[in-house]
mmCIF file of C-alpha atoms in Angstrom:
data_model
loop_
_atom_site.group_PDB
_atom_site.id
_atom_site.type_symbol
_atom_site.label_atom_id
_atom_site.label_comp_id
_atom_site.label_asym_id
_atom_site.label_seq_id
_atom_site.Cartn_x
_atom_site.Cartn_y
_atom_site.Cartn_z
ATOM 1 C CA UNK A 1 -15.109 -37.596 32.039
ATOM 2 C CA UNK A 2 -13.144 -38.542 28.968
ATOM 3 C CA UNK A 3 -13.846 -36.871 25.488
ATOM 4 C CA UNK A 4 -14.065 -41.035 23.824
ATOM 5 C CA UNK A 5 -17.338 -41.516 26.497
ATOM 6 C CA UNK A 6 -19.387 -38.236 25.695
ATOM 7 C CA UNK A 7 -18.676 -38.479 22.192
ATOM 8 C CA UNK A 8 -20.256 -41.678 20.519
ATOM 9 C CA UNK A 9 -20.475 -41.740 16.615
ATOM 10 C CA UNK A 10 -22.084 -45.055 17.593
ATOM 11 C CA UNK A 11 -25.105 -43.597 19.411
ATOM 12 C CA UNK A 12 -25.361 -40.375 17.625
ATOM 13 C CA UNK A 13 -26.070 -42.375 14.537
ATOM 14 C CA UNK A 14 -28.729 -44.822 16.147
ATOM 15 C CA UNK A 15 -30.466 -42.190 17.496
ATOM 16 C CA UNK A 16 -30.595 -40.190 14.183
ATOM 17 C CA UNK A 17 -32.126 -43.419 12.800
ATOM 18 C CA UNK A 18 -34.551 -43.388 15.903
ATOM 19 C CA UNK A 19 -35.340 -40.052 14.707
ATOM 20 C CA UNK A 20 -36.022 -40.619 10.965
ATOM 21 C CA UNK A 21 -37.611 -43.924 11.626
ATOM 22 C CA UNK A 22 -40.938 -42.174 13.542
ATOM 23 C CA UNK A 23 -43.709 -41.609 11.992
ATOM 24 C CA UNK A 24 -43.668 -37.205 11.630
ATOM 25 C CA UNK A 25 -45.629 -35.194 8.850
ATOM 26 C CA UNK A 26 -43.061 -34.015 6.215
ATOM 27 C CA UNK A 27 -40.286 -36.208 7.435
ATOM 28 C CA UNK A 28 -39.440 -37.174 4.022
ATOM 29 C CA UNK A 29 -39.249 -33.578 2.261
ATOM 30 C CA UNK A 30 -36.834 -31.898 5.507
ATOM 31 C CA UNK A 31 -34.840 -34.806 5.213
ATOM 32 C CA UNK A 32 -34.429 -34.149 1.147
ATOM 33 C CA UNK A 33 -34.534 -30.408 1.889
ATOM 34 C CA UNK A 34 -31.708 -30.467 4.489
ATOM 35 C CA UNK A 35 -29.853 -32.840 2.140
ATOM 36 C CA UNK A 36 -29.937 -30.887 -1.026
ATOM 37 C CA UNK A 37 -29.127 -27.445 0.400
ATOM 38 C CA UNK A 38 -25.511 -28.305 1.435
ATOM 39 C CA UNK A 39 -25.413 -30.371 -2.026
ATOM 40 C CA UNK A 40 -26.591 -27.479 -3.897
ATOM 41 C CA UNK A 41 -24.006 -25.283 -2.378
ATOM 42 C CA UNK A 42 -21.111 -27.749 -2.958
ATOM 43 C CA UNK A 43 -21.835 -27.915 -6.627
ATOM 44 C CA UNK A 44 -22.082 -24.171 -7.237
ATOM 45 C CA UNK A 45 -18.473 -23.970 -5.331
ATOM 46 C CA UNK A 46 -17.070 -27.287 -6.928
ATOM 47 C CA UNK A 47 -18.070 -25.359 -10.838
ATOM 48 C CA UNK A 48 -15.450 -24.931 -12.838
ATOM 49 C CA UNK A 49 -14.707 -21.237 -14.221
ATOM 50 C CA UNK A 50 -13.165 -20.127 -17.213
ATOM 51 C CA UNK A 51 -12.129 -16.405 -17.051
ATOM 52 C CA UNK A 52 -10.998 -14.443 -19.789
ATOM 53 C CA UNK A 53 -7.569 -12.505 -19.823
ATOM 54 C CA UNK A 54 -8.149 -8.618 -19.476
ATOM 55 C CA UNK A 55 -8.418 -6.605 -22.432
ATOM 56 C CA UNK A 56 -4.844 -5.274 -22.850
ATOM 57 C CA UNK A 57 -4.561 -1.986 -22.140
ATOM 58 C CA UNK A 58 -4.926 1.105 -25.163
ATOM 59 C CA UNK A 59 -2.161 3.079 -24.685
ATOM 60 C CA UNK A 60 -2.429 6.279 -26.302
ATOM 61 C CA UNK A 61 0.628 8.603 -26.097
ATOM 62 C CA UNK A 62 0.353 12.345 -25.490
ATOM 63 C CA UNK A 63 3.019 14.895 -26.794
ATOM 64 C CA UNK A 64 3.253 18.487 -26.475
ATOM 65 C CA UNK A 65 6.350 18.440 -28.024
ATOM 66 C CA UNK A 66 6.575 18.944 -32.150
ATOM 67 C CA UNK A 67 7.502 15.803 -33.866
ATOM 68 C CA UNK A 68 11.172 15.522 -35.464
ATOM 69 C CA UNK A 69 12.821 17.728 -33.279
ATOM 70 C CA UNK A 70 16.573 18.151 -33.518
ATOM 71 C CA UNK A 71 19.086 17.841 -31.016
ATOM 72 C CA UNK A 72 19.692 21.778 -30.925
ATOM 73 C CA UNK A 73 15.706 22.379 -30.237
ATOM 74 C CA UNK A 74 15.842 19.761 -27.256
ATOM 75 C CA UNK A 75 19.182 21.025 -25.808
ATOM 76 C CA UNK A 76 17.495 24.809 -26.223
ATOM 77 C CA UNK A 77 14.299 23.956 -24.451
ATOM 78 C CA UNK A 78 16.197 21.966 -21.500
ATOM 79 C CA UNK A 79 17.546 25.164 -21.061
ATOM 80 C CA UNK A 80 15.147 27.356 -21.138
ATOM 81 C CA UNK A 81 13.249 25.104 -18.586
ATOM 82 C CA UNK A 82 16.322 24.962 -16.256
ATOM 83 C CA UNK A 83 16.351 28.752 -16.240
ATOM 84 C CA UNK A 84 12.689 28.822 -15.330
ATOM 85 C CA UNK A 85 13.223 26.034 -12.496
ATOM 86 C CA UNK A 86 15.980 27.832 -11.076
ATOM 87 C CA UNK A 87 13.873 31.169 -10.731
ATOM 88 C CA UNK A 88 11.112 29.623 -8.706
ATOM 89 C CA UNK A 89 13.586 27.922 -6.775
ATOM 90 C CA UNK A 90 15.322 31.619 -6.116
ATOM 91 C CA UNK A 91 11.882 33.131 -5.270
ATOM 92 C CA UNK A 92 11.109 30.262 -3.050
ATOM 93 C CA UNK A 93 14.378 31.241 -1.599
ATOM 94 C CA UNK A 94 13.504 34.474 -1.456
ATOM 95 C CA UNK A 95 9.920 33.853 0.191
ATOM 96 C CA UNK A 96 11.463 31.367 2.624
ATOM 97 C CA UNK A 97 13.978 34.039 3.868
ATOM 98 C CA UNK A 98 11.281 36.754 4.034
ATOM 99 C CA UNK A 99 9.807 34.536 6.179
ATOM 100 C CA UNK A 100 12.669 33.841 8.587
ATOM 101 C CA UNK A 101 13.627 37.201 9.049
ATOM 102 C CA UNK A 102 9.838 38.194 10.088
ATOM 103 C CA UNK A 103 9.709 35.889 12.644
ATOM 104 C CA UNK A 104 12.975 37.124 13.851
ATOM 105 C CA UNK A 105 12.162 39.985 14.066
ATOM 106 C CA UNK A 106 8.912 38.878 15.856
ATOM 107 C CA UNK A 107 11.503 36.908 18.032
ATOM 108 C CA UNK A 108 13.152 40.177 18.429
ATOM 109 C CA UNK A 109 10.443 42.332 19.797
ATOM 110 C CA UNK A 110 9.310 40.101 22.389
ATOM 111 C CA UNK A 111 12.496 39.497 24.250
ATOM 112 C CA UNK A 112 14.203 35.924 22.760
ATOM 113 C CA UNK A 113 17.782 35.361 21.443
ATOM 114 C CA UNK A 114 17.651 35.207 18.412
ATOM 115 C CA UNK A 115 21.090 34.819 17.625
ATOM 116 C CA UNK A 116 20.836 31.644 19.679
ATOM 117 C CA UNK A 117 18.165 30.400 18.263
ATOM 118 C CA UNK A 118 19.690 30.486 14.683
ATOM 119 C CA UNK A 119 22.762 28.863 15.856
ATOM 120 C CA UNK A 120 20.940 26.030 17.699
ATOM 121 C CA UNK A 121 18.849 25.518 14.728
ATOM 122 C CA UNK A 122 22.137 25.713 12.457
ATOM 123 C CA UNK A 123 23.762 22.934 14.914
ATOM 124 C CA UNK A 124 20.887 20.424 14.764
ATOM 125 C CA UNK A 125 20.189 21.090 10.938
ATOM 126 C CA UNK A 126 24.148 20.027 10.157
ATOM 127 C CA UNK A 127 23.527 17.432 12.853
ATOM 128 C CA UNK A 128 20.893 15.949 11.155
ATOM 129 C CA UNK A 129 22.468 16.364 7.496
ATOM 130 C CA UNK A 130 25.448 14.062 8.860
ATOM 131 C CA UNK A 131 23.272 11.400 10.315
ATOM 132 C CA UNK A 132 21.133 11.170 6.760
ATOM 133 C CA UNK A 133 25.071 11.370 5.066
ATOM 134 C CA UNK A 134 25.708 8.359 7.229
ATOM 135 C CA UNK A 135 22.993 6.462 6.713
ATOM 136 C CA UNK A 136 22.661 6.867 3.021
ATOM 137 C CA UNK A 137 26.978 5.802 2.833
ATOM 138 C CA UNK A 138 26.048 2.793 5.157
ATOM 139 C CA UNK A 139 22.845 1.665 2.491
ATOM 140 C CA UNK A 140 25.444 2.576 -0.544
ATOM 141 C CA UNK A 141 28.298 0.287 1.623
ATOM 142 C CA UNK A 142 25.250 -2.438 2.484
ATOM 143 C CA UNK A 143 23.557 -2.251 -0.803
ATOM 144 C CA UNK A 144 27.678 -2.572 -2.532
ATOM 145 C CA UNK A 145 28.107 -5.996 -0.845
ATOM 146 C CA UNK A 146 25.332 -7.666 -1.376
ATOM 147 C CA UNK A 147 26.074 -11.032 -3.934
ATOM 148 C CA UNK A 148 24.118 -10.345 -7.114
ATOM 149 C CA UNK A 149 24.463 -14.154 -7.929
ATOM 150 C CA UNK A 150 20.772 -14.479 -6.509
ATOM 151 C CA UNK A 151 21.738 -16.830 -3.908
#
């Protein structure tokens, strides 16, 4: 059966006429109800709007620093902040080696090599360092070439 045969604009509209044209009770009010619903909807979608811009933003800067600070009191408190950065990095250190050397230990009493174990992990930890050199020199190399005309 071809789609042109089942499909009749033709008929569909005669018979919608058929329809309309008998005598029903409220034929007249779901005819203007059906027709205004879709109408209604239309016209609240077809509305123009008009939105504002945002409010900019109130930006209120927060210093713990002293106003008018010289050079010398800047340069003095970068290092007194570097000093204090490098002693929790030295006690992380510290707490990261504790840790090592307890589970070696642990390692230890229950029978494993150790030794081995350290210089496995030393292998695949320089193995890995290389492959994240090489990859960031092949992004530098990559990221070098590229044409910074825009095209």
């Amino acid at each position: 059966m071809r789609l042109k045969t089942r499909f009749d604009a033709k008929a569909g509209a005669a018979d919608l006429w058929d329809y309309i044209r008998e005598p029903r009770p409220y034929r007249w009010t779901f005819l203007t109800i059906s027709i205004l619903i879709p109408l209604a909807g239309i016209a609240m979608l077809a509305q123009e709007s008009h939105f504002r811009p945002p409010d900019a933003p109130k930006v209120s800067f927060i210093s713990t620093f002293a106003e008018g600070r010289s050079d010398e009191e800047i340069r003095q408190s970068n290092l007194e902040n570097q000093k204090r950065k490098d002693a929790r990095e030295a006690e992380l250190a510290e707490l990261r080696q504790q840790k090592v050397d307890a589970y070696k230990t642990l390692g230890r009493a229950t029978g494993l090599d150790v030794d081995e174990m350290a210089r496995q992990a030393a292998i695949e930890n320089a193995r890995e360092a290389a492959e994240a050199e090489a990859r960031r020199r092949e992004l530098y190399r990559a990221g070098s070439t590229v044409d910074d005309s825009g095209e």
